[in-house]
Coordinates of C-alpha atoms and ligand atoms in Angstrom, one line a residue:
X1 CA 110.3 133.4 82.1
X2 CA 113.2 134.4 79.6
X3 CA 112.1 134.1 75.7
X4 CA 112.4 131.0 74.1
X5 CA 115.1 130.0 71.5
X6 CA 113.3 128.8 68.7
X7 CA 114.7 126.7 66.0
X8 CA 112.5 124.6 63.0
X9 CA 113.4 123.0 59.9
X10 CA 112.0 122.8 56.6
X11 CA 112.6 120.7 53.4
X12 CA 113.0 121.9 49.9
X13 CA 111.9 118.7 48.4
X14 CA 108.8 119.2 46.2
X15 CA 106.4 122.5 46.6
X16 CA 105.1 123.8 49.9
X17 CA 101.7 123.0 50.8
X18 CA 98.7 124.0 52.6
X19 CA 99.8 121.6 55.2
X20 CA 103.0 123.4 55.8
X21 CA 101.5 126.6 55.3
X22 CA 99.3 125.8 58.7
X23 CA 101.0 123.3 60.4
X24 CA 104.6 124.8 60.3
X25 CA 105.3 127.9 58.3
X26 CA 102.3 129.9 59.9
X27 CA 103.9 129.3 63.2
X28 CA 107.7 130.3 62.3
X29 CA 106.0 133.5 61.6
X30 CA 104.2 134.1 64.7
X31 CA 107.9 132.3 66.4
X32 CA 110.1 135.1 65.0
X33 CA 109.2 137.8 67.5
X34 CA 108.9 135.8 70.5
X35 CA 112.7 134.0 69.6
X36 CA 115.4 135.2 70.8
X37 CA 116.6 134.4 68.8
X38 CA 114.0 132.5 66.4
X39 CA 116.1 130.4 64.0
X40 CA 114.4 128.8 60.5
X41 CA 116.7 126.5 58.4
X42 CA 116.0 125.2 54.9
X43 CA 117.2 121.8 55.6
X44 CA 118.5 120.6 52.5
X45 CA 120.8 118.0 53.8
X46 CA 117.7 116.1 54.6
X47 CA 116.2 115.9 51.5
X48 CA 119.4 113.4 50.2
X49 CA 117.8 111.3 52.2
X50 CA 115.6 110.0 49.4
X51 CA 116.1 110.0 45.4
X52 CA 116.8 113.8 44.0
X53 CA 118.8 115.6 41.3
X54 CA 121.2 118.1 42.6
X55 CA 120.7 120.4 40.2
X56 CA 117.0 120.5 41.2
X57 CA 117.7 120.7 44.9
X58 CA 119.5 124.0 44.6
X59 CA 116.1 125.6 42.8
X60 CA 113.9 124.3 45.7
X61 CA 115.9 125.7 47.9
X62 CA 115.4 129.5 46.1
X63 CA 112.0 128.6 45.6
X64 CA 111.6 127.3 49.4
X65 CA 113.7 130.6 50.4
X66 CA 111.0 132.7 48.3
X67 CA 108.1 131.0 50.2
X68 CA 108.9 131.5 53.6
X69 CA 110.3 134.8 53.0
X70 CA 106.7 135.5 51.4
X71 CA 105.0 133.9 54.1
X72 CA 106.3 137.0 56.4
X73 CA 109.6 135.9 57.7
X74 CA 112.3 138.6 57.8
X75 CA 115.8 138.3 57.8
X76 CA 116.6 141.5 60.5
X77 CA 113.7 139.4 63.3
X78 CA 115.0 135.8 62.8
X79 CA 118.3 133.9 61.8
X80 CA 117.5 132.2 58.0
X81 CA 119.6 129.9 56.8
X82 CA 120.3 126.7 54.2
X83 CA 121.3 123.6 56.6
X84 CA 124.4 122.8 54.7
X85 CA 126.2 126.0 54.6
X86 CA 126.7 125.2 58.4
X87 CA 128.9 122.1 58.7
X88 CA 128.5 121.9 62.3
X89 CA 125.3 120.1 61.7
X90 CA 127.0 117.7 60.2
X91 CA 129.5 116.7 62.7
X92 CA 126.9 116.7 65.7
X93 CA 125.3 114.4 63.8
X94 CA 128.0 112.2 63.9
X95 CA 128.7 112.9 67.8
X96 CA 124.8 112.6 68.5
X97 CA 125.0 109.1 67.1
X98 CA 126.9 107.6 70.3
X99 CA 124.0 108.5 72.4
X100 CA 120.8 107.3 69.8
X101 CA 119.6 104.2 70.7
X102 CA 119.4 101.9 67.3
X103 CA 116.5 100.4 68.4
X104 CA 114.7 103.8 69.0
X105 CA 115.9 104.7 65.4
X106 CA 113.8 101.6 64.0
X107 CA 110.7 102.6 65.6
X108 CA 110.2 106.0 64.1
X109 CA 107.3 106.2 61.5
X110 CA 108.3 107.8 58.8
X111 CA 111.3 105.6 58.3
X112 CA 108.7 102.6 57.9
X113 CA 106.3 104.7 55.6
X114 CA 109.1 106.8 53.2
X115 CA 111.1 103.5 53.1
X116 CA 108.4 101.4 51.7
X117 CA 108.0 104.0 48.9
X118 CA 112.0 104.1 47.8
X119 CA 112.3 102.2 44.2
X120 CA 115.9 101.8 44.2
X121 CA 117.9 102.2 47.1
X122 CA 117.2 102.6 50.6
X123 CA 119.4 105.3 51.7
X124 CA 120.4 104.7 55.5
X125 CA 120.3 108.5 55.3
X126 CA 116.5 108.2 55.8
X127 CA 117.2 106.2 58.6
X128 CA 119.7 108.4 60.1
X129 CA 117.5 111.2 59.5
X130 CA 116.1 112.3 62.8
X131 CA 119.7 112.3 64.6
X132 CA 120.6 115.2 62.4
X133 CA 117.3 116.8 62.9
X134 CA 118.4 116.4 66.3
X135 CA 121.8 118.1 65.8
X136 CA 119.5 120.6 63.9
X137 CA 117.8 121.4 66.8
X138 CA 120.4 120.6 69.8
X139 CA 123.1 122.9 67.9
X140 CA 121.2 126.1 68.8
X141 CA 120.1 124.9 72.3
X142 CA 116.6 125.4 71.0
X143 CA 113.9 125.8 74.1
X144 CA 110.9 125.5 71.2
X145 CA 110.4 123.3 68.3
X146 CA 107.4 124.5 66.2
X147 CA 106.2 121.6 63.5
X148 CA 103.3 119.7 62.8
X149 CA 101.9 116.6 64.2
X150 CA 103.6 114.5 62.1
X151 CA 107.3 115.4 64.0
X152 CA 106.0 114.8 67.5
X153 CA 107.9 111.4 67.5
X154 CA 111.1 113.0 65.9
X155 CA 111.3 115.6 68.8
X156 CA 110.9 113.3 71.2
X157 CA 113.9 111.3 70.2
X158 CA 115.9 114.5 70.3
X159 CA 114.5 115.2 73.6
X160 CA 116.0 111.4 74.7
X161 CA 119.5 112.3 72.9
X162 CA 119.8 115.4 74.9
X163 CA 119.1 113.5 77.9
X164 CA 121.2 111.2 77.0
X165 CA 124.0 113.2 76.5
X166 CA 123.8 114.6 79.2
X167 CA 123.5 111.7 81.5
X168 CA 126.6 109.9 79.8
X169 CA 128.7 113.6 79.2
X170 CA 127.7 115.9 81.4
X171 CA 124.6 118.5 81.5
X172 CA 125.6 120.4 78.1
X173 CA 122.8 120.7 76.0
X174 CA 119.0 121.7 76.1
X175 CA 115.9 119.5 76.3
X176 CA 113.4 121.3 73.4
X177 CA 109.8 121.5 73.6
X178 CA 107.6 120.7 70.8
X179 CA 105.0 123.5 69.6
X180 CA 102.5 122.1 67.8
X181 CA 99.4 124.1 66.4
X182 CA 95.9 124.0 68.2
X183 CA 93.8 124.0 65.2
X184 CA 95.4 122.9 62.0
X185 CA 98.6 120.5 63.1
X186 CA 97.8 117.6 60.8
X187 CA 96.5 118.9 57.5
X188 CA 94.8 115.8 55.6
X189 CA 95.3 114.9 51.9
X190 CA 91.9 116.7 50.5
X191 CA 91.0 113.2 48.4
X192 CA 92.0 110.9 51.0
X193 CA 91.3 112.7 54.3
X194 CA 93.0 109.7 56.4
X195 CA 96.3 110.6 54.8
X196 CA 98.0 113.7 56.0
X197 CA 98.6 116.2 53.1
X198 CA 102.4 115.6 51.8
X199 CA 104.8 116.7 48.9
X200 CA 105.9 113.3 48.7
X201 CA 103.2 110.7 49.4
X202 CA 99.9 112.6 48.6
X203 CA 97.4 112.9 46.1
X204 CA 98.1 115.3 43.1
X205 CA 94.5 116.4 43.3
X206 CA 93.9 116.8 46.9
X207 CA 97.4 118.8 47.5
X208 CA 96.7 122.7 47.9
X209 CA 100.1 124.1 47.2
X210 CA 101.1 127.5 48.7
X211 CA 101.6 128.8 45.2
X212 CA 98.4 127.1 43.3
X213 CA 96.7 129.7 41.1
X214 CA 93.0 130.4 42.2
X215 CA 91.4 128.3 40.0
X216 CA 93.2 125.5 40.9
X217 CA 92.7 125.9 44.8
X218 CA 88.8 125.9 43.8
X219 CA 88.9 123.1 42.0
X220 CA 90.7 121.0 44.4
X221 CA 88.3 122.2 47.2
X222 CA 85.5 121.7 44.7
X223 CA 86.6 117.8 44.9
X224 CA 87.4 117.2 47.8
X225 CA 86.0 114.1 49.5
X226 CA 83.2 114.5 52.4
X227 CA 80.9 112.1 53.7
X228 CA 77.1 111.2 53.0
X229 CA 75.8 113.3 55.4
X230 CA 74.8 116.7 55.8
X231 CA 76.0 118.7 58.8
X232 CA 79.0 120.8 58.8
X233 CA 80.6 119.5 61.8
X234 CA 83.3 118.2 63.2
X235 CA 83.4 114.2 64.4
X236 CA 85.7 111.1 63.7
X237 CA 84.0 109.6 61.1
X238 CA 84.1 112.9 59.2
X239 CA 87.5 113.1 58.5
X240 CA 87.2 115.2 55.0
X241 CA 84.4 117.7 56.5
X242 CA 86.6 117.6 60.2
X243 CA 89.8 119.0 57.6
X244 CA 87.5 121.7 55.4
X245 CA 86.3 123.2 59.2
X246 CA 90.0 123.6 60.4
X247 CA 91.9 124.6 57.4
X248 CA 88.7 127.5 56.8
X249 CA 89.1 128.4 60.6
X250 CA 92.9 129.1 59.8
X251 CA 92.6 130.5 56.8
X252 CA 89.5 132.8 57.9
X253 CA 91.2 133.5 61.4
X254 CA 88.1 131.7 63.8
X255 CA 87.8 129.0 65.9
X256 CA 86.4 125.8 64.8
X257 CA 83.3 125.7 66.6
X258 CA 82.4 129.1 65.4
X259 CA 83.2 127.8 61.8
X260 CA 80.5 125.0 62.7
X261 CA 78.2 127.6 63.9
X262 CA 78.3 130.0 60.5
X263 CA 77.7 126.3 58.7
X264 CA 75.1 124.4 60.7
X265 CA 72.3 124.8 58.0
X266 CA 74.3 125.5 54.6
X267 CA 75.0 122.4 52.3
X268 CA 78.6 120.7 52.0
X269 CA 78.3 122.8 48.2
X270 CA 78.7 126.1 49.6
X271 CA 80.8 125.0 52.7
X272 CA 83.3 124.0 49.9
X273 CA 83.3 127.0 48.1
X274 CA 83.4 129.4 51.1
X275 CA 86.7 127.1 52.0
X276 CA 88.1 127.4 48.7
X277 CA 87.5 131.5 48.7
X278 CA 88.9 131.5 52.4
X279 CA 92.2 130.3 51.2
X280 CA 92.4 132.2 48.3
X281 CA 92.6 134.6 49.9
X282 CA 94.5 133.3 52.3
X283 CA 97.3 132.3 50.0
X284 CA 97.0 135.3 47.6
X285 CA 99.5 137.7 49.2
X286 CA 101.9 134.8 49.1
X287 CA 102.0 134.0 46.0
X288 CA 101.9 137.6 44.9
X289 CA 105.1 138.4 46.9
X290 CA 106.7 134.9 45.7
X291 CA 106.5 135.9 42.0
X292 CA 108.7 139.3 43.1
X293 CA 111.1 137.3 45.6
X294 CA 112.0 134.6 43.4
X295 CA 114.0 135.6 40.4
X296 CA 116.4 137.4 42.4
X297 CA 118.4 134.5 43.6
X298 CA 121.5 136.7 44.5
X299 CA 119.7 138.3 46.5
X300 CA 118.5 134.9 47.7
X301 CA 121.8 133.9 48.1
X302 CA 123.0 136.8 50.2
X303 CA 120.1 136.7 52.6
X304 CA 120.7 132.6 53.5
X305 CA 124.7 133.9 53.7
X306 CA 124.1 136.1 56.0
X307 CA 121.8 133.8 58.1
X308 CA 124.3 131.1 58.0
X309 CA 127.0 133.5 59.3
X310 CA 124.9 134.3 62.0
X311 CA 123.9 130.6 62.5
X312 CA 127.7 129.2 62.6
X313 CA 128.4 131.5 65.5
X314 CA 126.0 129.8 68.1
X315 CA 126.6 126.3 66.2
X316 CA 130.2 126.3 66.7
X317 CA 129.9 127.4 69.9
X318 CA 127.7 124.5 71.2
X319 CA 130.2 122.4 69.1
X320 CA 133.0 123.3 71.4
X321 CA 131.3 122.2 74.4
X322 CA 130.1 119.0 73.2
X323 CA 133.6 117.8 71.8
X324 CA 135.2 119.0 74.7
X325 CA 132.8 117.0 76.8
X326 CA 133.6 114.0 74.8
X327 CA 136.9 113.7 74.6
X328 CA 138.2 115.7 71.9
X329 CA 141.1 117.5 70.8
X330 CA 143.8 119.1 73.9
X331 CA 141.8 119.1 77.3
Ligands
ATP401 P1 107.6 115.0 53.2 O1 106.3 114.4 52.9 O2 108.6 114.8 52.1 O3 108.2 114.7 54.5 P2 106.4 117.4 54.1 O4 105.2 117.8 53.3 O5 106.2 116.6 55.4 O6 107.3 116.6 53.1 P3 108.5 118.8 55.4 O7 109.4 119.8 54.9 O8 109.0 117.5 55.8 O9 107.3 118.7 54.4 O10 107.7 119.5 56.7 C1 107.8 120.8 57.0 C2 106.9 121.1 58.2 O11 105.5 121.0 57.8 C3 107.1 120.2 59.4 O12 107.0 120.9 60.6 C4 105.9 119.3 59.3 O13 105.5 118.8 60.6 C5 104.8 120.2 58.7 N1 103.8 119.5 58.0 C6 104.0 118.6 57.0 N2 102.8 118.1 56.5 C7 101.9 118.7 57.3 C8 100.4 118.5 57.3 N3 99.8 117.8 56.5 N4 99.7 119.3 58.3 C9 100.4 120.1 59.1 N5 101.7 120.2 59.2 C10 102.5 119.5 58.3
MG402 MG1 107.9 115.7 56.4

């Protein structure tokens, strides 16, 4: 089997978070050596998609940069790049939009849930969101899409727009497989455990950010909801407990039943605090590397150019196919 071409996305809306420490950023890390290459894009065209100040957007995307690049990802193993520096995502999004089905569009989740939440203005951006996270993906000929659980529905309608192309245009572009985490692909809000932990629709409280100072990671653990029993296991209707077991097996590098194993007779109290130190720890090296990444934004700046160099070169060459294969410009 050749290597995969791996390609994911990431927002600079808000701070990072536990969530898309385990679910997504975890995995781009373990994705750049197997890649060939393994391409990570801070996807700021995405985040118009709902109210923001531009001024603001271009800091999230240095302090996004910082995080990842913190988190282990290196510019010389992997193509890293800001979305909008190449336009070719742009105009495949426009080309993709003759094969998306409006009706599938409608269906998609987190249209219905971010939509409800808008005050102002319901940007049809957020609706047209997951055909350029299609052209995201389809522009490299990605084999591997690693997200969380929340995206499985978004990667599935890129997988029907590739089809779809190809079906109507001819076989031109590449089907991608999700990679979703075994342990630790929905991350739940630590206060309300049936929520998924989010930047944008979460609590304050029980949101573990990558860059939280100790003392606030222990006191958010410290609170976080459990149930009236006892045992430190896994099961449905422990939903808070279910979250502690999988975000200490990541952060402590075990499988969940041997987490359940080390637990069986300690009280939720200690369990708590041995999560909290877990990801402490965990998160520690991150944040220490952040705070020496971050102020240097030309340098910053000159690793994303040089991703997006990279990243126009394989972009634009897609792009030639599909216009060609549509009808565009001299046969
Ligand atoms: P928003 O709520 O604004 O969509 P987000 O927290 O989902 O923000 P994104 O940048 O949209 O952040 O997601 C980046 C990656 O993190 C995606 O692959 C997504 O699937 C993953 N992810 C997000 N939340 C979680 C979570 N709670 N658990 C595991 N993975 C997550
Ligand atoms: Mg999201």
């Amino acid at each position: 089997m050749s290597a995969p071409i791996v390609f994911s996305g990431i927002q600079p809306t808000g701070r990072k978070h536990l969530g898309n420490f385990i679910g997504a950023i975890r995995q781009y890390v373990e994705g750049q050596d197997r890649g060939e290459p393994a391409i990570f894009c801070i996807v700021d065209l995405h985040a118009i998609s709902v109210a923001y100040d531009p001024a603001e957007l271009r800091e999230r995307v240095y302090d996004t940069a910082a995080i990842l690049l913190a988190a282990g990802l290196d510019p010389e193993r992997c193509i890293f790049f800001r979305q909008s520096d190449v336009r070719e995502h742009s105009e495949l999004t426009w080309l993709l939009s003759a094969v998306t089905s409006h009706g599938d569009l409608n269906r998609m989740h987190q249209f219905k849930e971010k939509s409800g939440k808008q005050r102002d203005l319901v940007a049809a951006a957020l609706f047209f969101y997951p055909v350029l996270m299609a052209a995201d993906v389809l522009a490299y000929r990605a084999t591997e899409v690693p997200v969380g659980d929340d995206q499985r529905q978004h990667v599935e309608l890129m997988r029907e727009i590739a089809r779809r192309f190809n079906e109507r245009f001819g076989e031109t572009l590449v089907v991608p497989e999700l990679r979703i985490p075994g342990v630790g692909a929905r991350i739940m809000d630590l206060q309300e455990p049936e929520r998924k932990m989010s930047t944008t629709g979460g609590t304050e409280n029980g949101t573990v950010l990558v860059l939280d100072e100790p003392a606030a990671i222990r006191k958010k653990f410290g609170s976080a909801v459990t149930d009236s029993g006892r045992e430190v296991r896994r099961a449905p209707e422990k939903a808070g407990i279910s979250n502690l077991i999988d975000i200490y097996a990541v952060a402590s590098d075990n499988e969940p039943d041997v987490v359940e194993r080390v637990f069986e007779s300690q009280g939720y109290g200690d369990f708590k605090k041995a999560v909290a130190e877990a990801v402490v720890e965990y998160l520690a090296p991150v944040r220490e590397r952040y705070a020496e990444l971050r102020p240097d934004e030309a340098a910053l700046e000159a690793i994303l150019a040089a991703g997006a160099e990279k990243a126009r070169v394989i972009a634009a060459d897609t792009l030639v196919d599909v216009r060609s294969r549509m009808g565009f410009g001299p046969a």
